[in-house]
mmCIF file with all atom_site columns, N, CA and C in Angstrom:
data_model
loop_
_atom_site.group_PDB
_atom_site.id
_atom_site.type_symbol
_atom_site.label_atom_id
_atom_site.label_alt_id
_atom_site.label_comp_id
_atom_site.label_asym_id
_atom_site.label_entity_id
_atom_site.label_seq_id
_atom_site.pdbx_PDB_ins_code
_atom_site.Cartn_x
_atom_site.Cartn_y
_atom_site.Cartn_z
_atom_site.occupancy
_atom_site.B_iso_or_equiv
_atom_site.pdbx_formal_charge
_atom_site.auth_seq_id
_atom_site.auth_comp_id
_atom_site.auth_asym_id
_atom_site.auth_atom_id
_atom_site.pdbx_PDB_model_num
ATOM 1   N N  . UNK A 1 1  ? -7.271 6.680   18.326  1.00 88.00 ? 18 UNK A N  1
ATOM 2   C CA . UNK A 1 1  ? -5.848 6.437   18.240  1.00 88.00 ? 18 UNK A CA 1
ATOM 3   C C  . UNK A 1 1  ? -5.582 5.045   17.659  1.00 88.00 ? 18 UNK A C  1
ATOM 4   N N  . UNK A 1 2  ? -6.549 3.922   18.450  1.00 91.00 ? 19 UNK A N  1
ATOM 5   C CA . UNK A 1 2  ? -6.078 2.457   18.087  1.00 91.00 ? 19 UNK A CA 1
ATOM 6   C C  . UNK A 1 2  ? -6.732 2.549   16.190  1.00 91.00 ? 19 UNK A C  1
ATOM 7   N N  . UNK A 1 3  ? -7.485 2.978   15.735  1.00 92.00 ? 20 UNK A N  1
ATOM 8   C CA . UNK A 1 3  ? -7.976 3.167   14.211  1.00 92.00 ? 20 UNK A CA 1
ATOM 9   C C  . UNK A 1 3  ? -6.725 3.944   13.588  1.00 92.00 ? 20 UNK A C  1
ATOM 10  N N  . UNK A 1 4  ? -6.008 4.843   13.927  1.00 92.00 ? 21 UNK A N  1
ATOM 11  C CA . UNK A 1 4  ? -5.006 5.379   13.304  1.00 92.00 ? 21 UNK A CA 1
ATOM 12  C C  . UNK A 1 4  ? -4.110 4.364   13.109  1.00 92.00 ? 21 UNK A C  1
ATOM 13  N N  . UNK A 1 5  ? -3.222 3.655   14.617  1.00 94.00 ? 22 UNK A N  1
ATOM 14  C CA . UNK A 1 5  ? -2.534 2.828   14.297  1.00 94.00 ? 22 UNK A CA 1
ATOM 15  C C  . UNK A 1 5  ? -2.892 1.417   13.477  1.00 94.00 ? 22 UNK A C  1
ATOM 16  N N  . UNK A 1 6  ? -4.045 1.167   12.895  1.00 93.00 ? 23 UNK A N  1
ATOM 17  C CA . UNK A 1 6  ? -4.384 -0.117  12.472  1.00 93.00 ? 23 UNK A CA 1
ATOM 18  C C  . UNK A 1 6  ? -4.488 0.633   10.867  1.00 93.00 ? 23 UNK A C  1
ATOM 19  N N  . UNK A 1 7  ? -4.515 1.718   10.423  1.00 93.00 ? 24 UNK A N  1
ATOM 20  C CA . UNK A 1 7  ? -4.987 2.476   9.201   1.00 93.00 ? 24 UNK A CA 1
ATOM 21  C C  . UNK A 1 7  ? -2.919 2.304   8.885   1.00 93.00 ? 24 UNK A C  1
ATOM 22  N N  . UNK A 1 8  ? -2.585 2.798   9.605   1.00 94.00 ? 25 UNK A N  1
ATOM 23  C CA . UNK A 1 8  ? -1.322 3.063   9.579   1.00 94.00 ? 25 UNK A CA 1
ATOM 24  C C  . UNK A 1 8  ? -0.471 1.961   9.036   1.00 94.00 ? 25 UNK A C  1
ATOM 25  N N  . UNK A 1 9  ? -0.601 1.094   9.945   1.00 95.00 ? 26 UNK A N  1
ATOM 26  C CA . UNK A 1 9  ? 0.700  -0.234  9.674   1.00 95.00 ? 26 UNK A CA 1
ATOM 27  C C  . UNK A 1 9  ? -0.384 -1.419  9.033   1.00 95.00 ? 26 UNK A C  1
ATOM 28  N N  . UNK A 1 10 ? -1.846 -0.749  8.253   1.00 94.00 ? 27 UNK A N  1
ATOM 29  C CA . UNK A 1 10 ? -2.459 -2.027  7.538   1.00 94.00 ? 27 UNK A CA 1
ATOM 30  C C  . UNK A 1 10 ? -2.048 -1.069  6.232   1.00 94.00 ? 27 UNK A C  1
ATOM 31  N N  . UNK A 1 11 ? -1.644 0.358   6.031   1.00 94.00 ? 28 UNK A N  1
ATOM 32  C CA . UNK A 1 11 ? -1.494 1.043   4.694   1.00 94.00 ? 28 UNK A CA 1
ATOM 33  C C  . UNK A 1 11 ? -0.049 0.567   4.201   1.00 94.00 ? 28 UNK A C  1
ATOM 34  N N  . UNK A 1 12 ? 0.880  0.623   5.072   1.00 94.00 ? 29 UNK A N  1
ATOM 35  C CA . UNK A 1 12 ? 2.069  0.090   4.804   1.00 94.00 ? 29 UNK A CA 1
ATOM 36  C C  . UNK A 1 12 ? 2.429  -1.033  4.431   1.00 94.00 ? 29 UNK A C  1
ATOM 37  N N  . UNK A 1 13 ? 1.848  -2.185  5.420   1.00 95.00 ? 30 UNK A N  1
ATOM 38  C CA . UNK A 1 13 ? 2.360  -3.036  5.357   1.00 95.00 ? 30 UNK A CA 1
ATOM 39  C C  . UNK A 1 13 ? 1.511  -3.473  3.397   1.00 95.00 ? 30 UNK A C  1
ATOM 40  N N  . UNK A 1 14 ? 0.380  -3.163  3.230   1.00 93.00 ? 31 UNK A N  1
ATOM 41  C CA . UNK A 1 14 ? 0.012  -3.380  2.133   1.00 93.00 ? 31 UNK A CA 1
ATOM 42  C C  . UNK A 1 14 ? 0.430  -3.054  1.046   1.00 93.00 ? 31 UNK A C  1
ATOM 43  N N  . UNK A 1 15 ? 0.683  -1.393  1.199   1.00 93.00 ? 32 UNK A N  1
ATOM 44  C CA . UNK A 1 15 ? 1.700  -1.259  0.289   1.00 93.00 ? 32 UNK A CA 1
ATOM 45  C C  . UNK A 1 15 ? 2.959  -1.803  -0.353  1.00 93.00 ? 32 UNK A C  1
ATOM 46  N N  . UNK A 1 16 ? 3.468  -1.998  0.698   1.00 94.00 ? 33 UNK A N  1
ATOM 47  C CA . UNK A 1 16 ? 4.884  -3.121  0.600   1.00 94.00 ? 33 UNK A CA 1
ATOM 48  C C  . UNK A 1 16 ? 4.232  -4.198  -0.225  1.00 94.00 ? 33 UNK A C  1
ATOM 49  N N  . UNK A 1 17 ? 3.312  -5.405  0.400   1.00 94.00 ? 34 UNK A N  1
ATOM 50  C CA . UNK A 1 17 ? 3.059  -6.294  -0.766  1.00 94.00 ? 34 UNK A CA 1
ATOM 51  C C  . UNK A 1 17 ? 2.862  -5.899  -1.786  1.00 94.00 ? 34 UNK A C  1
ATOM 52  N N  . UNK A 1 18 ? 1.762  -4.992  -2.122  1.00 91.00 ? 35 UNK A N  1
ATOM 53  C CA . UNK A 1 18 ? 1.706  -4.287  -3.481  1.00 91.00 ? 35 UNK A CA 1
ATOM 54  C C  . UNK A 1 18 ? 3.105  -3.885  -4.310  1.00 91.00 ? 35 UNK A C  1
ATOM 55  N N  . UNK A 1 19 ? 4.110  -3.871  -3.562  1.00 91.00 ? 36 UNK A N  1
ATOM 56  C CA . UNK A 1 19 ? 5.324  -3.710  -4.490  1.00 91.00 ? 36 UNK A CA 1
ATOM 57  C C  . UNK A 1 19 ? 5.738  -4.671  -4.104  1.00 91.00 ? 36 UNK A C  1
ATOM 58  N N  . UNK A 1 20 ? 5.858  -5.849  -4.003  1.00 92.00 ? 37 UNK A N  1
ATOM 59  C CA . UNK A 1 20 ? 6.708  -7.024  -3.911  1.00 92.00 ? 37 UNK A CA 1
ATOM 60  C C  . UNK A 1 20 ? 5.669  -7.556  -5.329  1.00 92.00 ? 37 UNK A C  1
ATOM 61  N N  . UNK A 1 21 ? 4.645  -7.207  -5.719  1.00 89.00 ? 38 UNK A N  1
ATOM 62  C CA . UNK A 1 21 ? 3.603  -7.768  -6.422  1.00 89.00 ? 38 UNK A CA 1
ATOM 63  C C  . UNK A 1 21 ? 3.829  -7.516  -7.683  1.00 89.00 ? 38 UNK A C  1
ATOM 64  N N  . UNK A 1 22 ? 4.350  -6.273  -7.526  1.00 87.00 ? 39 UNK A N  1
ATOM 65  C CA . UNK A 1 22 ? 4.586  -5.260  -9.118  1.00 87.00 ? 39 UNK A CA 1
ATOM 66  C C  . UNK A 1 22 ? 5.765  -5.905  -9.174  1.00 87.00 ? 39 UNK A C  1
ATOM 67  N N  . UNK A 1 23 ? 6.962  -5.772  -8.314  1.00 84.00 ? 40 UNK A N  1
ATOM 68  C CA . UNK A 1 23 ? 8.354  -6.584  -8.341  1.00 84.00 ? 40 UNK A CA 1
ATOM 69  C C  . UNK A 1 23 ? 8.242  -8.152  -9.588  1.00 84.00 ? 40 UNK A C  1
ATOM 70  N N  . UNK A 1 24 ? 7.376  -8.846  -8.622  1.00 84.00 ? 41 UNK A N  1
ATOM 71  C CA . UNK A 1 24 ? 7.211  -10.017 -9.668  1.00 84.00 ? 41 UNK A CA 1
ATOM 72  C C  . UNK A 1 24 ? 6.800  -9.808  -10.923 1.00 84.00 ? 41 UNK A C  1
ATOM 73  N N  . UNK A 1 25 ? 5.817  -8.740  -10.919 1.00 80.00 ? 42 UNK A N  1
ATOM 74  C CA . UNK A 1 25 ? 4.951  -8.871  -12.574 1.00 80.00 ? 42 UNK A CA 1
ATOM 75  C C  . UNK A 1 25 ? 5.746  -8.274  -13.439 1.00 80.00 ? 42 UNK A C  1
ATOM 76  N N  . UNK A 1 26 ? 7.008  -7.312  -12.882 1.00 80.00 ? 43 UNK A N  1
ATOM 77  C CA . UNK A 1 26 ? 7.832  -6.696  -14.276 1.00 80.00 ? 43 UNK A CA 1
ATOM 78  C C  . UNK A 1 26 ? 8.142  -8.167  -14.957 1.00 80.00 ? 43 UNK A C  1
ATOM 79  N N  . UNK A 1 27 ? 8.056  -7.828  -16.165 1.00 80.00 ? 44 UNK A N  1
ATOM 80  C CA . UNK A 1 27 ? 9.337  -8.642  -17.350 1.00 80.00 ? 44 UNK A CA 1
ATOM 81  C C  . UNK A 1 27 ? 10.894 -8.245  -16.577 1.00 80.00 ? 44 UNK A C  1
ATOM 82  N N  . UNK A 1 28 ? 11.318 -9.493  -16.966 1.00 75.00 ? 45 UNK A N  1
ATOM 83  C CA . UNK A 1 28 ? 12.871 -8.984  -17.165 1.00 75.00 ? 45 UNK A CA 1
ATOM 84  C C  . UNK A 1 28 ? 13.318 -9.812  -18.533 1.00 75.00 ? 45 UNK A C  1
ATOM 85  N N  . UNK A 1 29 ? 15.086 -9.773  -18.899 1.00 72.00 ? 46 UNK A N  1
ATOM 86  C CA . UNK A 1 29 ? 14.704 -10.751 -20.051 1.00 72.00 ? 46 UNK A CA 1
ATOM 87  C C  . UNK A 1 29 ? 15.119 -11.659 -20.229 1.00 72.00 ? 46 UNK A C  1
ATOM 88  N N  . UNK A 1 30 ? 14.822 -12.469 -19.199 1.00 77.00 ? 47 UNK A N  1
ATOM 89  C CA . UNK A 1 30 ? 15.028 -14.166 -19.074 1.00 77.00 ? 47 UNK A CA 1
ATOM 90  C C  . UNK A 1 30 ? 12.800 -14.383 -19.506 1.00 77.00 ? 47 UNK A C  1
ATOM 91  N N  . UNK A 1 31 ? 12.347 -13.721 -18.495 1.00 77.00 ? 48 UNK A N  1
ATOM 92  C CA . UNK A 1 31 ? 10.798 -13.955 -18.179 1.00 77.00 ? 48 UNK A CA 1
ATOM 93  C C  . UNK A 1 31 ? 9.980  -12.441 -19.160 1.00 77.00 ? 48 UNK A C  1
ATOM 94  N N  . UNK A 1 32 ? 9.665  -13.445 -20.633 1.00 76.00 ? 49 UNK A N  1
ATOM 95  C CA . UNK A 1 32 ? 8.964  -11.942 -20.769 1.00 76.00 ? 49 UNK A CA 1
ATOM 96  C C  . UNK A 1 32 ? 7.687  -11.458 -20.589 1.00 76.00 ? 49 UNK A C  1
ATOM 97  N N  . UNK A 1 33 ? 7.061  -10.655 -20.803 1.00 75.00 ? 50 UNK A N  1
ATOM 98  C CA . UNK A 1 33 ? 5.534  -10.416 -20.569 1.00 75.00 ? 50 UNK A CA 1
ATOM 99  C C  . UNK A 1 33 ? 4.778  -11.085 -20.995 1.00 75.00 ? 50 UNK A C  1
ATOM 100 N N  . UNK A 1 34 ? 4.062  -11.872 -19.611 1.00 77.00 ? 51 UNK A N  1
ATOM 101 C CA . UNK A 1 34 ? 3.003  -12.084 -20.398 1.00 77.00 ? 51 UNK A CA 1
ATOM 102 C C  . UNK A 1 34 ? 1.684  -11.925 -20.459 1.00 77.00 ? 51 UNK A C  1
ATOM 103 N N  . UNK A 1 35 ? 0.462  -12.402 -21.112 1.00 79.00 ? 52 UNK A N  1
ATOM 104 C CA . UNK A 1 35 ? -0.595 -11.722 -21.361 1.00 79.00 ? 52 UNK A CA 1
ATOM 105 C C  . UNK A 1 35 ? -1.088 -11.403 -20.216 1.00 79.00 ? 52 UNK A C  1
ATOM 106 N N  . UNK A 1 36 ? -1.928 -10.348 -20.039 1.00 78.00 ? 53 UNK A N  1
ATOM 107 C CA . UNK A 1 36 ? -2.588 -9.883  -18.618 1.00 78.00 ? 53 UNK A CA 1
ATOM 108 C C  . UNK A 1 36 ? -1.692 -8.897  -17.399 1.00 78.00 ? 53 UNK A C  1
ATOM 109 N N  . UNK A 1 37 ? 0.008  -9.170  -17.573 1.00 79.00 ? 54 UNK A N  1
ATOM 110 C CA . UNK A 1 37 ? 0.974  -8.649  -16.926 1.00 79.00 ? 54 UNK A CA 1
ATOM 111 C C  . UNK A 1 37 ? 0.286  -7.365  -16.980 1.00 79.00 ? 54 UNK A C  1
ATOM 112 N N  . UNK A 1 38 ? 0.372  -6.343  -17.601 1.00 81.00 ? 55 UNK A N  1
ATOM 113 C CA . UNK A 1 38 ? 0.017  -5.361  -17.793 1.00 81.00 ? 55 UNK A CA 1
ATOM 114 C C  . UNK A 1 38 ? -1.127 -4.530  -17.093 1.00 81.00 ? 55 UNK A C  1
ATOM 115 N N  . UNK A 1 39 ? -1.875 -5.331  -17.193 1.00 87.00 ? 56 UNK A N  1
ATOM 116 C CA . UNK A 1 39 ? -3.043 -4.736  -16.768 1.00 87.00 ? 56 UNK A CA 1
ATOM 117 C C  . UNK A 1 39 ? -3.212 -5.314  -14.997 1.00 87.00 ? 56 UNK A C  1
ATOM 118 N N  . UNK A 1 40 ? -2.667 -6.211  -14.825 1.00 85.00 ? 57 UNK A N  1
ATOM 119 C CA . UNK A 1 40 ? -2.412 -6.715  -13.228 1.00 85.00 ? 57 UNK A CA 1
ATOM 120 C C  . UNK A 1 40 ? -1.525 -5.751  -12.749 1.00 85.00 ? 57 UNK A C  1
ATOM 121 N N  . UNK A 1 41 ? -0.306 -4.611  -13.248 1.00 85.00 ? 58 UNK A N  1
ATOM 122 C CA . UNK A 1 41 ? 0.946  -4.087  -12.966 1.00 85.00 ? 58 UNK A CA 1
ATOM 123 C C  . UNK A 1 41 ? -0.084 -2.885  -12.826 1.00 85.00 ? 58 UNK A C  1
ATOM 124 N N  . UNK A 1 42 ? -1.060 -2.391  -13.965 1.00 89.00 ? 59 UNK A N  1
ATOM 125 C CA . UNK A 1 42 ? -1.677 -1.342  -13.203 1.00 89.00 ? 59 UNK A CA 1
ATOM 126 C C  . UNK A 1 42 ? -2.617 -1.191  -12.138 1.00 89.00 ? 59 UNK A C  1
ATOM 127 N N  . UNK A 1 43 ? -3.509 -2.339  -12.145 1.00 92.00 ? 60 UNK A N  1
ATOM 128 C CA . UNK A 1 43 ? -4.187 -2.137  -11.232 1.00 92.00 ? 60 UNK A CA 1
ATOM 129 C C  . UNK A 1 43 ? -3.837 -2.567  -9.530  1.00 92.00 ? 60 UNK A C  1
ATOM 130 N N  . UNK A 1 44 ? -2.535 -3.287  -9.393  1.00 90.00 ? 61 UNK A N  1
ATOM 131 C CA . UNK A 1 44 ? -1.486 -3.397  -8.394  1.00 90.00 ? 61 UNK A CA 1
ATOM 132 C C  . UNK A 1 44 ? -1.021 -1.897  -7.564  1.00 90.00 ? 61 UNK A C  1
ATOM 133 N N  . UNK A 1 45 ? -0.497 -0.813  -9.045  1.00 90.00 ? 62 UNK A N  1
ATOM 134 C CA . UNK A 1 45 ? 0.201  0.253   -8.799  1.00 90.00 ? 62 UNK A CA 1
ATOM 135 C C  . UNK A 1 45 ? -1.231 1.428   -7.852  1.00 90.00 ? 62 UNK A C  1
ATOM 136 N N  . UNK A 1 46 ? -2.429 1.099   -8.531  1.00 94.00 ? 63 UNK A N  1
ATOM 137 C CA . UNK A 1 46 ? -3.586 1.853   -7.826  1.00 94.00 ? 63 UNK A CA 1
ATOM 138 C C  . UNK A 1 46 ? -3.690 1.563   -6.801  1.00 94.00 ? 63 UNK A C  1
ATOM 139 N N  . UNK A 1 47 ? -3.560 0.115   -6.282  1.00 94.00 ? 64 UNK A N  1
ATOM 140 C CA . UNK A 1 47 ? -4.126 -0.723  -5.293  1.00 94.00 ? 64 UNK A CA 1
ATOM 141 C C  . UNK A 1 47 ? -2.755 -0.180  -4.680  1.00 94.00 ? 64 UNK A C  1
ATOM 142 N N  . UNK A 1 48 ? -2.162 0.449   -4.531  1.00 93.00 ? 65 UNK A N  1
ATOM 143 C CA . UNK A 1 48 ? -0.370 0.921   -3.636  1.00 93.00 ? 65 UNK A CA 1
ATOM 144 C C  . UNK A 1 48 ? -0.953 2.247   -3.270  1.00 93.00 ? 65 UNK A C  1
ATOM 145 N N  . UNK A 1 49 ? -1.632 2.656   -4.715  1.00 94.00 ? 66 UNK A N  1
ATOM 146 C CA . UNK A 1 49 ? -1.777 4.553   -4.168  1.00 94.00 ? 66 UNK A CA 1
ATOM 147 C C  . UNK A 1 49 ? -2.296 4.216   -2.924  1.00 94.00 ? 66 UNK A C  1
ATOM 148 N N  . UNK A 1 50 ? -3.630 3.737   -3.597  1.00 95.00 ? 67 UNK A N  1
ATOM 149 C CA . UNK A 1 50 ? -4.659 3.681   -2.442  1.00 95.00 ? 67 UNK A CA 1
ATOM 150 C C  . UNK A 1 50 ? -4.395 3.054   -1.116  1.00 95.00 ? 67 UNK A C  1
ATOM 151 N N  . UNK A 1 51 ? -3.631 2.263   -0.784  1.00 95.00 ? 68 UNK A N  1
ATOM 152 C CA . UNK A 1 51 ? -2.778 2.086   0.807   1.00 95.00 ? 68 UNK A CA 1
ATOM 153 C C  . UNK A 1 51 ? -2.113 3.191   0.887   1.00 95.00 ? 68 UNK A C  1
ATOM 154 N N  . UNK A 1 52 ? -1.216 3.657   0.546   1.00 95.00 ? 69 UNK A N  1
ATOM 155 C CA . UNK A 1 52 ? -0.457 4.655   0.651   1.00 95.00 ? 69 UNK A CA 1
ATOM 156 C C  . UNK A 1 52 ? -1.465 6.351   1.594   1.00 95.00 ? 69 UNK A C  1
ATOM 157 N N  . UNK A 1 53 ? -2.344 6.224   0.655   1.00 96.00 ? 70 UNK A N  1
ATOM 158 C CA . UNK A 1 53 ? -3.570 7.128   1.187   1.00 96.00 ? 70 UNK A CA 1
ATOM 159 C C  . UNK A 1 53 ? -4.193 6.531   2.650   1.00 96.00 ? 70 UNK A C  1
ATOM 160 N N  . UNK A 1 54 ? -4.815 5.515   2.433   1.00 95.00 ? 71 UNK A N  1
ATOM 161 C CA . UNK A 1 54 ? -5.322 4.969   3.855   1.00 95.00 ? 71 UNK A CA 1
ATOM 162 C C  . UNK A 1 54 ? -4.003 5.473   5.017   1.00 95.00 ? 71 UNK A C  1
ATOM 163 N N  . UNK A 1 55 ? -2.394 4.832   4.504   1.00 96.00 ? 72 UNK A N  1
ATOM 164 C CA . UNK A 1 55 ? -1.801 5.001   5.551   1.00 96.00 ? 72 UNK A CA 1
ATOM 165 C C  . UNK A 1 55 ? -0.974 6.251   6.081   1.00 96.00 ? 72 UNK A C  1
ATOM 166 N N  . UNK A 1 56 ? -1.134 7.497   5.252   1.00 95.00 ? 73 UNK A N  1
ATOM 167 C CA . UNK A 1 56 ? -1.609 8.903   5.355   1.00 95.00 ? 73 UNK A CA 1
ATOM 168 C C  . UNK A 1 56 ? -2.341 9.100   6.331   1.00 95.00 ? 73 UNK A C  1
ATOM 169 N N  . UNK A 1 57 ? -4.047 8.754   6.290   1.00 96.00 ? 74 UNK A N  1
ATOM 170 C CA . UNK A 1 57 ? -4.677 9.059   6.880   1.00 96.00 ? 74 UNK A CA 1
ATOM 171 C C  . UNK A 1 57 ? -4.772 8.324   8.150   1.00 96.00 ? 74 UNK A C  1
ATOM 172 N N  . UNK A 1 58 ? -4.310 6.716   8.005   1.00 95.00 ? 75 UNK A N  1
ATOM 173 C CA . UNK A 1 58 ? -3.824 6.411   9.358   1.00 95.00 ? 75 UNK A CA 1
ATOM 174 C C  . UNK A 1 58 ? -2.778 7.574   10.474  1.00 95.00 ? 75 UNK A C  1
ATOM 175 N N  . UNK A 1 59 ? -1.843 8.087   9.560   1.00 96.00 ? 76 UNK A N  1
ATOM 176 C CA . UNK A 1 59 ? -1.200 8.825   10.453  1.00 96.00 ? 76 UNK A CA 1
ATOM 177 C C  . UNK A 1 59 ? -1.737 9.940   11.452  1.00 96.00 ? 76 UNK A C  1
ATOM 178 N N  . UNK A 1 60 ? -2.615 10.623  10.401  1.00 96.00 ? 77 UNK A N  1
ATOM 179 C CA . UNK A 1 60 ? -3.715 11.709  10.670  1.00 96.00 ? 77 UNK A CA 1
ATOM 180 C C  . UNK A 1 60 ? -4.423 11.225  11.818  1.00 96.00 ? 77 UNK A C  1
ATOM 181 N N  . UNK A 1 61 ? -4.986 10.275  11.464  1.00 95.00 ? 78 UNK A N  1
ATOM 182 C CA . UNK A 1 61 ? -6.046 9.718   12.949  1.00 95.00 ? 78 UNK A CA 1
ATOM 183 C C  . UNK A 1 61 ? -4.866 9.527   14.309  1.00 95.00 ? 78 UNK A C  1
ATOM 184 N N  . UNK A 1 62 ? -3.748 8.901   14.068  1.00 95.00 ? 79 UNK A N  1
ATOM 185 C CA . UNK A 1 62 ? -3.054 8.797   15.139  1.00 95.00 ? 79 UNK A CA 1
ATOM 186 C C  . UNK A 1 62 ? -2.263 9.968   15.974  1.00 95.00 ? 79 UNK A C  1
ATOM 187 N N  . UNK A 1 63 ? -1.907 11.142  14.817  1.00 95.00 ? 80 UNK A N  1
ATOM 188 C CA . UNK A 1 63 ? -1.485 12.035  15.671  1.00 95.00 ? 80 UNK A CA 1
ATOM 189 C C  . UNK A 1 63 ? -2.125 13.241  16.357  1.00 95.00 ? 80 UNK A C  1
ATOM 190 N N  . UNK A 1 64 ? -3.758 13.103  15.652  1.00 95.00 ? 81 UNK A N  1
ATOM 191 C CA . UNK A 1 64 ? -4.925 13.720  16.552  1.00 95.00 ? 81 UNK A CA 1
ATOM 192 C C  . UNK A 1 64 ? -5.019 12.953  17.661  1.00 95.00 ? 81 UNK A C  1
ATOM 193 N N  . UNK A 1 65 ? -5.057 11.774  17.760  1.00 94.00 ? 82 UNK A N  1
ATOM 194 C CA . UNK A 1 65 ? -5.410 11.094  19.137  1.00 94.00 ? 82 UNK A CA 1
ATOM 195 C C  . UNK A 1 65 ? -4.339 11.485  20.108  1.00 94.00 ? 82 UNK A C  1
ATOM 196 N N  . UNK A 1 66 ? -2.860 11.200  19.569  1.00 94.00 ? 83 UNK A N  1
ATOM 197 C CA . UNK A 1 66 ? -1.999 11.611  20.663  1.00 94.00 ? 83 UNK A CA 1
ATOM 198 C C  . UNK A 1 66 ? -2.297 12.860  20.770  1.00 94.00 ? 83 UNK A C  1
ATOM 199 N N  . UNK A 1 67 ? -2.125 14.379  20.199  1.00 94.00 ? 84 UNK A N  1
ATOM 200 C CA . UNK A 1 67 ? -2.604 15.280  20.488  1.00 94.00 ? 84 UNK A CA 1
ATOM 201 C C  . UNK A 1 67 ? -4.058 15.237  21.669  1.00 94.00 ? 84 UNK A C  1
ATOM 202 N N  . UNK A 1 68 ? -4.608 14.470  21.604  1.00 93.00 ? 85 UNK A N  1
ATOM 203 C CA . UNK A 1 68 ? -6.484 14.280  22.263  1.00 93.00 ? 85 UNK A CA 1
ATOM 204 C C  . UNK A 1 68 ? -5.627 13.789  23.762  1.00 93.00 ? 85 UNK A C  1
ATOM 205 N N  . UNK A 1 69 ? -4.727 13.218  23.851  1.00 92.00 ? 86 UNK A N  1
ATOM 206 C CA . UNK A 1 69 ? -4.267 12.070  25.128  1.00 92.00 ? 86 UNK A CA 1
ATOM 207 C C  . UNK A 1 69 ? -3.905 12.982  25.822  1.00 92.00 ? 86 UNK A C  1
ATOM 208 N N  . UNK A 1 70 ? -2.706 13.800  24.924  1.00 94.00 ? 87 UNK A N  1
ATOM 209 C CA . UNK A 1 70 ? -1.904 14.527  26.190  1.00 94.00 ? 87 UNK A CA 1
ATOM 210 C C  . UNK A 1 70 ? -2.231 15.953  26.235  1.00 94.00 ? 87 UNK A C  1
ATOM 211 N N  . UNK A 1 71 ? -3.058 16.680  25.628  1.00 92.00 ? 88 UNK A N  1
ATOM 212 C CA . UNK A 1 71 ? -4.088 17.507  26.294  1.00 92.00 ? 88 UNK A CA 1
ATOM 213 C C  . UNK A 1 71 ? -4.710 17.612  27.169  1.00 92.00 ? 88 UNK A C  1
ATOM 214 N N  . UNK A 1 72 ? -5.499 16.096  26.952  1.00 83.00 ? 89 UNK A N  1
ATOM 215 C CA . UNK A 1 72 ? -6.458 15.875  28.205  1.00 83.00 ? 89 UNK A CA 1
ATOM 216 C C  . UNK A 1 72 ? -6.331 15.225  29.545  1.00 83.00 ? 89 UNK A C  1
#
């Protein structure tokens, strides 16, 4: 259960930075692109899937455990 909840609110909360991250690296057009933006914006957007997934499967682990608690 305690691995679900730590999968859980470490997938989120990461995620979130991961988009506060992408937030900064867009251009807008005061600040335009610059070199490397691009390739930091994608590998940011993977680095989101992939929390996003962990905190999926955080959920998974946590609502087997509660299921495991109040069964037993």
């Amino acid at each position: 259960m305690w691995v679900g909840v730590t999968l859980l609110a470490g997938g989120l909360f990461g995620a979130a930075f991961d988009g506060l991250i992408v937030g900064v690296l867009t251009p807008t057009q005061k600040s335009p692109d610059r070199p490397g933006d691009q390739e930091a914006r994608r590998f940011t957007k993977q680095s989101m899937k992939i929390e996003l997934v962990l905190a999926g499967l955080g959920a998974a682990f946590l609502s087997a455990g509660i299921a495991i608690f109040v069964t037993v």
